[in-house]
PDB file of C-alpha atoms and ligand atoms in Angstrom:
ATOM      1  CA  MET A   1     129.604 116.848 103.733  1.00  0.00           C
ATOM      2  CA  ARG A   2     129.613 115.432 107.065  1.00  0.00           C
ATOM      3  CA  PRO A   3     126.493 116.561 109.025  1.00  0.00           C
ATOM      4  CA  THR A   4     126.338 117.690 112.513  1.00  0.00           C
ATOM      5  CA  ILE A   5     123.023 116.848 114.768  1.00  0.00           C
ATOM      6  CA  THR A   6     122.209 118.130 118.232  1.00  0.00           C
ATOM      7  CA  ALA A   7     121.267 115.709 121.039  1.00  0.00           C
ATOM      8  CA  PHE A   8     120.717 115.879 124.822  1.00  0.00           C
ATOM      9  CA  ALA A   9     123.819 116.459 126.905  1.00  0.00           C
ATOM     10  CA  ASN A  10     121.766 114.886 129.702  1.00  0.00           C
ATOM     11  CA  SER A  11     118.858 112.785 128.345  1.00  0.00           C
ATOM     12  CA  PRO A  12     116.111 112.006 130.834  1.00  0.00           C
ATOM     13  CA  ASP A  13     116.192 108.334 129.641  1.00  0.00           C
ATOM     14  CA  ARG A  14     119.868 107.935 130.335  1.00  0.00           C
ATOM     15  CA  GLY A  15     120.606 107.254 126.556  1.00  0.00           C
ATOM     16  CA  ARG A  16     118.105 104.423 126.187  1.00  0.00           C
ATOM     17  CA  GLY A  17     117.298 105.570 122.582  1.00  0.00           C
ATOM     18  CA  LEU A  18     114.096 107.130 123.350  1.00  0.00           C
ATOM     19  CA  ALA A  19     115.025 110.743 122.588  1.00  0.00           C
ATOM     20  CA  ARG A  20     114.473 111.509 118.969  1.00  0.00           C
ATOM     21  CA  ASP A  21     118.001 112.066 118.001  1.00  0.00           C
ATOM     22  CA  MET A  22     118.023 108.227 118.029  1.00  0.00           C
ATOM     23  CA  ARG A  23     115.975 108.518 114.687  1.00  0.00           C
ATOM     24  CA  VAL A  24     118.443 110.465 112.988  1.00  0.00           C
ATOM     25  CA  ARG A  25     121.332 108.597 114.225  1.00  0.00           C
ATOM     26  CA  TRP A  26     119.747 105.351 113.029  1.00  0.00           C
ATOM     27  CA  ALA A  27     119.020 106.762 109.676  1.00  0.00           C
ATOM     28  CA  LEU A  28     122.596 108.061 109.302  1.00  0.00           C
ATOM     29  CA  GLU A  29     123.891 104.621 110.244  1.00  0.00           C
ATOM     30  CA  GLU A  30     121.620 102.911 107.780  1.00  0.00           C
ATOM     31  CA  VAL A  31     123.133 104.945 104.884  1.00  0.00           C
ATOM     32  CA  GLY A  32     126.754 104.760 106.187  1.00  0.00           C
ATOM     33  CA  GLN A  33     127.091 108.444 106.538  1.00  0.00           C
ATOM     34  CA  PRO A  34     129.378 109.525 109.371  1.00  0.00           C
ATOM     35  CA  TYR A  35     128.241 112.501 111.450  1.00  0.00           C
ATOM     36  CA  ASP A  36     129.147 114.746 114.420  1.00  0.00           C
ATOM     37  CA  VAL A  37     127.131 115.404 117.430  1.00  0.00           C
ATOM     38  CA  ARG A  38     126.746 118.705 119.427  1.00  0.00           C
ATOM     39  CA  LEU A  39     125.478 118.074 122.846  1.00  0.00           C
ATOM     40  CA  VAL A  40     123.090 120.623 124.283  1.00  0.00           C
ATOM     41  CA  SER A  41     121.805 121.376 127.711  1.00  0.00           C
ATOM     42  CA  PHE A  42     118.185 122.053 128.410  1.00  0.00           C
ATOM     43  CA  ARG A  43     119.121 125.839 128.999  1.00  0.00           C
ATOM     44  CA  GLU A  44     121.127 125.960 125.722  1.00  0.00           C
ATOM     45  CA  MET A  45     118.160 124.413 123.942  1.00  0.00           C
ATOM     46  CA  LYS A  46     116.062 127.521 124.689  1.00  0.00           C
ATOM     47  CA  GLU A  47     118.562 130.046 123.670  1.00  0.00           C
ATOM     48  CA  PRO A  48     118.489 132.170 120.508  1.00  0.00           C
ATOM     49  CA  ALA A  49     121.453 130.422 118.901  1.00  0.00           C
ATOM     50  CA  HIS A  50     119.558 127.076 119.238  1.00  0.00           C
ATOM     51  CA  ARG A  51     116.178 128.377 118.327  1.00  0.00           C
ATOM     52  CA  ALA A  52     117.620 129.585 115.263  1.00  0.00           C
ATOM     53  CA  LEU A  53     117.987 126.065 114.235  1.00  0.00           C
ATOM     54  CA  GLN A  54     114.922 124.743 115.969  1.00  0.00           C
ATOM     55  CA  PRO A  55     112.273 127.424 116.616  1.00  0.00           C
ATOM     56  CA  PHE A  56     110.645 125.221 119.402  1.00  0.00           C
ATOM     57  CA  GLY A  57     113.851 125.059 121.448  1.00  0.00           C
ATOM     58  CA  GLN A  58     114.135 121.066 121.032  1.00  0.00           C
ATOM     59  CA  ILE A  59     116.386 118.501 119.773  1.00  0.00           C
ATOM     60  CA  PRO A  60     117.408 116.956 117.380  1.00  0.00           C
ATOM     61  CA  THR A  61     118.749 119.459 114.714  1.00  0.00           C
ATOM     62  CA  TYR A  62     120.536 118.676 111.449  1.00  0.00           C
ATOM     63  CA  GLU A  63     123.203 120.882 109.853  1.00  0.00           C
ATOM     64  CA  GLU A  64     124.922 120.028 106.511  1.00  0.00           C
ATOM     65  CA  GLY A  65     126.870 122.779 104.837  1.00  0.00           C
ATOM     66  CA  ASP A  66     124.402 125.616 104.555  1.00  0.00           C
ATOM     67  CA  LEU A  67     121.423 123.593 105.209  1.00  0.00           C
ATOM     68  CA  ALA A  68     119.920 123.508 108.654  1.00  0.00           C
ATOM     69  CA  LEU A  69     116.977 121.357 109.370  1.00  0.00           C
ATOM     70  CA  PHE A  70     114.605 120.401 112.193  1.00  0.00           C
ATOM     71  CA  GLU A  71     111.813 117.921 112.663  1.00  0.00           C
ATOM     72  CA  THR A  72     112.931 114.446 112.717  1.00  0.00           C
ATOM     73  CA  GLY A  73     110.430 113.384 109.952  1.00  0.00           C
ATOM     74  CA  ALA A  74     112.031 116.023 107.634  1.00  0.00           C
ATOM     75  CA  ILE A  75     115.428 115.182 108.469  1.00  0.00           C
ATOM     76  CA  VAL A  76     115.140 111.387 108.193  1.00  0.00           C
ATOM     77  CA  LEU A  77     113.372 112.102 104.676  1.00  0.00           C
ATOM     78  CA  HIS A  78     116.336 114.344 103.656  1.00  0.00           C
ATOM     79  CA  ILE A  79     118.700 111.652 104.419  1.00  0.00           C
ATOM     80  CA  ALA A  80     116.578 108.947 102.817  1.00  0.00           C
ATOM     81  CA  GLU A  81     116.515 111.082  99.571  1.00  0.00           C
ATOM     82  CA  ARG A  82     120.113 111.852  99.459  1.00  0.00           C
ATOM     83  CA  HIS A  83     121.345 108.507 100.075  1.00  0.00           C
ATOM     84  CA  ALA A  84     120.463 104.883  98.955  1.00  0.00           C
ATOM     85  CA  GLY A  85     119.099 102.328 101.403  1.00  0.00           C
ATOM     86  CA  LEU A  86     116.021 104.056 103.086  1.00  0.00           C
ATOM     87  CA  LEU A  87     113.513 104.504 100.128  1.00  0.00           C
ATOM     88  CA  PRO A  88     112.942 102.140  97.283  1.00  0.00           C
ATOM     89  CA  ALA A  89     114.005 103.330  93.865  1.00  0.00           C
ATOM     90  CA  ASP A  90     110.342 102.667  92.242  1.00  0.00           C
ATOM     91  CA  ALA A  91     108.423 105.657  92.295  1.00  0.00           C
ATOM     92  CA  ASN A  92     105.235 104.242  93.558  1.00  0.00           C
ATOM     93  CA  ALA A  93     107.044 102.134  96.132  1.00  0.00           C
ATOM     94  CA  ARG A  94     108.985 105.209  97.361  1.00  0.00           C
ATOM     95  CA  ALA A  95     105.583 107.213  97.672  1.00  0.00           C
ATOM     96  CA  ARG A  96     104.103 104.329  99.877  1.00  0.00           C
ATOM     97  CA  ALA A  97     107.223 104.298 102.018  1.00  0.00           C
ATOM     98  CA  ILE A  98     106.991 107.930 102.636  1.00  0.00           C
ATOM     99  CA  ALA A  99     103.310 107.467 103.516  1.00  0.00           C
ATOM    100  CA  TRP A 100     104.466 105.086 106.295  1.00  0.00           C
ATOM    101  CA  MET A 101     106.787 107.768 107.532  1.00  0.00           C
ATOM    102  CA  PHE A 102     103.758 110.059 107.991  1.00  0.00           C
ATOM    103  CA  ALA A 103     101.702 107.222 109.431  1.00  0.00           C
ATOM    104  CA  ALA A 104     104.260 106.569 112.146  1.00  0.00           C
ATOM    105  CA  LEU A 105     104.320 110.258 112.888  1.00  0.00           C
ATOM    106  CA  ASN A 106     100.841 111.429 112.462  1.00  0.00           C
ATOM    107  CA  THR A 107      98.687 108.449 113.156  1.00  0.00           C
ATOM    108  CA  VAL A 108     100.428 106.177 115.551  1.00  0.00           C
ATOM    109  CA  GLU A 109     102.648 108.534 117.408  1.00  0.00           C
ATOM    110  CA  PRO A 110      99.958 110.979 118.620  1.00  0.00           C
ATOM    111  CA  PRO A 111      97.925 108.673 120.730  1.00  0.00           C
ATOM    112  CA  ILE A 112     101.140 107.142 122.313  1.00  0.00           C
ATOM    113  CA  LEU A 113     102.336 110.696 123.240  1.00  0.00           C
ATOM    114  CA  ASP A 114      98.861 111.785 124.559  1.00  0.00           C
ATOM    115  CA  ARG A 115      99.088 108.717 126.967  1.00  0.00           C
ATOM    116  CA  GLU A 116     102.530 109.710 127.911  1.00  0.00           C
ATOM    117  CA  MET A 117     101.868 113.328 128.372  1.00  0.00           C
ATOM    118  CA  ALA A 118      98.935 112.529 130.644  1.00  0.00           C
ATOM    119  CA  SER A 119     101.066 110.344 132.876  1.00  0.00           C
ATOM    120  CA  PHE A 120     103.602 113.207 133.227  1.00  0.00           C
ATOM    121  CA  THR A 121     101.145 115.962 133.862  1.00  0.00           C
ATOM    122  CA  GLU A 122      97.687 114.906 134.938  1.00  0.00           C
ATOM    123  CA  ARG A 123      98.460 112.083 137.429  1.00  0.00           C
ATOM    124  CA  ASP A 124      97.173 114.161 140.385  1.00  0.00           C
ATOM    125  CA  ARG A 125      94.012 115.323 138.563  1.00  0.00           C
ATOM    126  CA  ALA A 126      90.569 114.063 139.649  1.00  0.00           C
ATOM    127  CA  TRP A 127      89.863 112.876 135.887  1.00  0.00           C
ATOM    128  CA  TYR A 128      93.098 110.902 135.435  1.00  0.00           C
ATOM    129  CA  ALA A 129      91.888 107.555 136.297  1.00  0.00           C
ATOM    130  CA  GLU A 130      88.818 108.082 134.026  1.00  0.00           C
ATOM    131  CA  ARG A 131      90.932 109.506 131.155  1.00  0.00           C
ATOM    132  CA  VAL A 132      93.668 106.803 130.985  1.00  0.00           C
ATOM    133  CA  PRO A 133      91.420 103.959 129.808  1.00  0.00           C
ATOM    134  CA  MET A 134      90.149 106.170 127.045  1.00  0.00           C
ATOM    135  CA  LEU A 135      93.696 107.221 125.942  1.00  0.00           C
ATOM    136  CA  GLU A 136      94.886 103.455 126.059  1.00  0.00           C
ATOM    137  CA  GLU A 137      91.938 102.418 123.917  1.00  0.00           C
ATOM    138  CA  ARG A 138      93.089 104.929 121.203  1.00  0.00           C
ATOM    139  CA  ILE A 139      96.438 103.371 121.328  1.00  0.00           C
ATOM    140  CA  ARG A 140      95.021  99.829 121.107  1.00  0.00           C
ATOM    141  CA  VAL A 141      92.821 100.679 118.166  1.00  0.00           C
ATOM    142  CA  ARG A 142      95.849 102.070 116.236  1.00  0.00           C
ATOM    143  CA  LEU A 143      98.191  99.121 117.303  1.00  0.00           C
ATOM    144  CA  ALA A 144      95.477  96.425 116.314  1.00  0.00           C
ATOM    145  CA  GLU A 145      95.213  98.331 112.761  1.00  0.00           C
ATOM    146  CA  LEU A 146      98.987  98.314 112.534  1.00  0.00           C
ATOM    147  CA  SER A 147      99.355  94.696 113.484  1.00  0.00           C
ATOM    148  CA  SER A 148      96.599  93.663 111.053  1.00  0.00           C
ATOM    149  CA  ARG A 149      98.346  95.476 108.153  1.00  0.00           C
ATOM    150  CA  LEU A 150     101.693  94.167 109.038  1.00  0.00           C
ATOM    151  CA  GLY A 151     100.543  90.520 109.325  1.00  0.00           C
ATOM    152  CA  ASP A 152     103.459  87.941 109.094  1.00  0.00           C
ATOM    153  CA  ALA A 153     105.564  90.453 106.860  1.00  0.00           C
ATOM    154  CA  ASP A 154     108.858  91.537 108.149  1.00  0.00           C
ATOM    155  CA  TRP A 155     108.510  95.256 107.103  1.00  0.00           C
ATOM    156  CA  LEU A 156     105.393  97.440 106.394  1.00  0.00           C
ATOM    157  CA  ASP A 157     105.737  97.473 102.642  1.00  0.00           C
ATOM    158  CA  GLY A 158     108.577  95.380 101.068  1.00  0.00           C
ATOM    159  CA  PRO A 159     112.068  95.897 102.178  1.00  0.00           C
ATOM    160  CA  PHE A 160     113.001  97.830 105.258  1.00  0.00           C
ATOM    161  CA  SER A 161     112.395 101.539 104.633  1.00  0.00           C
ATOM    162  CA  ALA A 162     112.551 105.016 106.462  1.00  0.00           C
ATOM    163  CA  GLY A 163     108.908 104.212 107.190  1.00  0.00           C
ATOM    164  CA  ASP A 164     109.743 101.285 109.302  1.00  0.00           C
ATOM    165  CA  LEU A 165     112.770 103.286 110.816  1.00  0.00           C
ATOM    166  CA  LEU A 166     110.332 105.907 112.069  1.00  0.00           C
ATOM    167  CA  MET A 167     107.476 103.327 113.089  1.00  0.00           C
ATOM    168  CA  VAL A 168     109.918 101.293 115.171  1.00  0.00           C
ATOM    169  CA  THR A 169     111.263 104.212 117.028  1.00  0.00           C
ATOM    170  CA  VAL A 170     107.529 105.248 117.763  1.00  0.00           C
ATOM    171  CA  LEU A 171     106.686 101.852 118.843  1.00  0.00           C
ATOM    172  CA  ARG A 172     109.638 101.687 121.184  1.00  0.00           C
ATOM    173  CA  ARG A 173     108.108 104.204 123.362  1.00  0.00           C
ATOM    174  CA  ILE A 174     105.563 101.759 124.496  1.00  0.00           C
ATOM    175  CA  GLU A 175     108.053  98.772 124.344  1.00  0.00           C
ATOM    176  CA  GLY A 176     107.412  96.296 127.458  1.00  0.00           C
ATOM    177  CA  SER A 177     103.959  97.760 128.044  1.00  0.00           C
ATOM    178  CA  ALA A 178     100.856  95.684 128.350  1.00  0.00           C
ATOM    179  CA  LEU A 179      99.630  97.473 125.206  1.00  0.00           C
ATOM    180  CA  LEU A 180     101.717  95.329 123.042  1.00  0.00           C
ATOM    181  CA  ASP A 181     101.165  92.167 124.874  1.00  0.00           C
ATOM    182  CA  ALA A 182      98.311  90.969 122.583  1.00  0.00           C
ATOM    183  CA  LEU A 183     100.337  91.739 119.303  1.00  0.00           C
ATOM    184  CA  PRO A 184     103.352  89.445 119.006  1.00  0.00           C
ATOM    185  CA  ASN A 185     103.846  90.428 115.344  1.00  0.00           C
ATOM    186  CA  LEU A 186     104.348  93.979 116.545  1.00  0.00           C
ATOM    187  CA  THR A 187     106.801  93.042 119.271  1.00  0.00           C
ATOM    188  CA  ALA A 188     108.690  90.971 116.765  1.00  0.00           C
ATOM    189  CA  TYR A 189     108.646  93.890 114.424  1.00  0.00           C
ATOM    190  CA  ILE A 190     110.329  96.125 117.022  1.00  0.00           C
ATOM    191  CA  ALA A 191     112.910  93.215 117.785  1.00  0.00           C
ATOM    192  CA  ARG A 192     113.673  93.130 114.056  1.00  0.00           C
ATOM    193  CA  GLY A 193     114.387  96.820 113.868  1.00  0.00           C
ATOM    194  CA  GLU A 194     116.403  96.740 116.980  1.00  0.00           C
ATOM    195  CA  ALA A 195     118.434  93.890 115.781  1.00  0.00           C
ATOM    196  CA  ARG A 196     119.704  95.870 112.746  1.00  0.00           C
ATOM    197  CA  PRO A 197     123.333  96.449 112.942  1.00  0.00           C
ATOM    198  CA  ALA A 198     122.770 100.257 112.228  1.00  0.00           C
ATOM    199  CA  TYR A 199     120.172 100.514 115.048  1.00  0.00           C
ATOM    200  CA  LYS A 200     122.670  98.869 117.531  1.00  0.00           C
ATOM    201  CA  ARG A 201     125.374 101.459 116.483  1.00  0.00           C
ATOM    202  CA  ALA A 202     123.075 104.308 116.997  1.00  0.00           C
ATOM    203  CA  PHE A 203     121.983 102.953 120.248  1.00  0.00           C
ATOM    204  CA  GLU A 204     125.352 102.462 121.407  1.00  0.00           C
ATOM    205  CA  ASP A 205     126.373 105.982 120.430  1.00  0.00           C
ATOM    206  CA  GLN A 206     123.319 107.530 122.303  1.00  0.00           C
ATOM    207  CA  LEU A 207     124.127 105.519 125.413  1.00  0.00           C
ATOM    208  CA  ALA A 208     127.735 106.501 125.407  1.00  0.00           C
ATOM    209  CA  VAL A 209     126.663 110.134 125.718  1.00  0.00           C
ATOM    210  CA  PHE A 210     125.177 109.164 129.112  1.00  0.00           C
ATOM    211  CA  THR A 211     127.875 106.765 130.111  1.00  0.00           C
ATOM    212  CA  ASN A 212     130.846 109.172 129.247  1.00  0.00           C
ATOM    213  CA  ARG A 213     129.257 112.396 130.634  1.00  0.00           C
ATOM    214  CA  SER A 214     130.873 114.078 133.676  1.00  0.00           C
ATOM    215  CA  PRO A 215     129.096 113.132 136.976  1.00  0.00           C
ATOM    216  CA  ALA A 216     127.801 116.772 137.159  1.00  0.00           C
ATOM    217  CA  GLY A 217     125.956 116.364 133.751  1.00  0.00           C
ATOM    218  CA  SER A 218     125.107 119.641 132.147  1.00  0.00           C
TER     219      SER A 218
HETATM  220  N1  LIG B 301     108.390 116.898 116.296  1.00  0.00           N
HETATM  221  C1  LIG B 301     109.722 117.152 116.886  1.00  0.00           C
HETATM  222  C2  LIG B 301     110.655 116.039 116.051  1.00  0.00           C
HETATM  223  O1  LIG B 301     110.296 115.039 115.725  1.00  0.00           O
HETATM  224  O2  LIG B 301     111.781 116.690 115.990  1.00  0.00           O
HETATM  225  C3  LIG B 301     109.793 116.771 118.413  1.00  0.00           C
HETATM  226  C4  LIG B 301     111.205 117.002 119.084  1.00  0.00           C
HETATM  227  C5  LIG B 301     110.893 116.636 120.435  1.00  0.00           C
HETATM  228  O3  LIG B 301     110.155 116.336 121.059  1.00  0.00           O
HETATM  229  N2  LIG B 301     112.353 116.755 121.068  1.00  0.00           N
HETATM  230  C6  LIG B 301     112.391 116.582 122.418  1.00  0.00           C
HETATM  231  C7  LIG B 301     112.757 117.856 123.140  1.00  0.00           C
HETATM  232  O4  LIG B 301     113.664 118.505 122.630  1.00  0.00           O
HETATM  233  C8  LIG B 301     113.384 115.421 122.653  1.00  0.00           C
HETATM  234  S1  LIG B 301     112.796 113.960 122.182  1.00  0.00           S
HETATM  235  N3  LIG B 301     112.316 118.012 124.273  1.00  0.00           N
HETATM  236  C9  LIG B 301     112.717 119.205 125.241  1.00  0.00           C
HETATM  237  C10 LIG B 301     111.684 120.438 125.106  1.00  0.00           C
HETATM  238  O5  LIG B 301     110.698 120.378 124.348  1.00  0.00           O
HETATM  239  O6  LIG B 301     111.870 121.335 125.891  1.00  0.00           O
HETATM  240  C11 LIG B 301     111.444 113.623 123.373  1.00  0.00           C
HETATM  241  C12 LIG B 301     111.899 112.672 124.264  1.00  0.00           C
HETATM  242  C13 LIG B 301     112.595 113.413 125.386  1.00  0.00           C
HETATM  243  C14 LIG B 301     113.097 112.319 126.260  1.00  0.00           C
HETATM  244  C15 LIG B 301     112.704 111.033 126.385  1.00  0.00           C
HETATM  245  N4  LIG B 301     113.154 110.046 127.248  1.00  0.00           N
HETATM  246  O7  LIG B 301     114.003 110.398 128.251  1.00  0.00           O
HETATM  247  O8  LIG B 301     112.520 109.093 127.504  1.00  0.00           O
HETATM  248  C16 LIG B 301     111.896 110.423 125.264  1.00  0.00           C
HETATM  249  C17 LIG B 301     111.460 111.317 124.406  1.00  0.00           C
END
């Protein structure tokens, strides 16, 4: 059954692949599953019809027959479990790939989000200048640990998996920042993810939402 996902009608990043529907698009492209996209405005996201799918009034959502899912980790895991290509067949390797999915979302993403949120909401606060180095140090520690584990491997644990897919989307949030400067293996890891044909198709489709939208947006 062809799934439908939701995405921003008017993404703040102008479709540069940072909004989280990118993860779901990429996963669907990796497994060769065609899908539909329903674009929602910020107002629509907070209305009851959307909250019935996503209690927090966010994108993306995923509908497939009588299944409705939210949370990108759960959606990507669902896709990976139902199609070949994103999780290894061997039970232990599969469990480890799932561990990397959780690591991306629970261990690496939180300090990156804390830094990002502070820059949006605390810039004019007296403590901001003092707080930023601490927030950045937390990111640096995680990145150094991740870099050390990755070493000179292409992917985190054997072949590309849903764990790499989520990790690359998390790291893209700081792509181009000085935080990654000292860690060329992570920069190359992100580039390897972005070079995958499935990633490129997903990116182009997300970008097309912005380039094709009406000038007024929604
Ligand atoms: N934990 C949830 C998941 O993984 O599905 C988080 C979902 C989420 O944060 N969704 C965001 C959202 O709907 C969009 S992705 N926000 C609206 C709201 O909460 O009211 C976050 C995002 C948005 C925009 C950019 N950007 O433009 O750069 C990057 C990331």
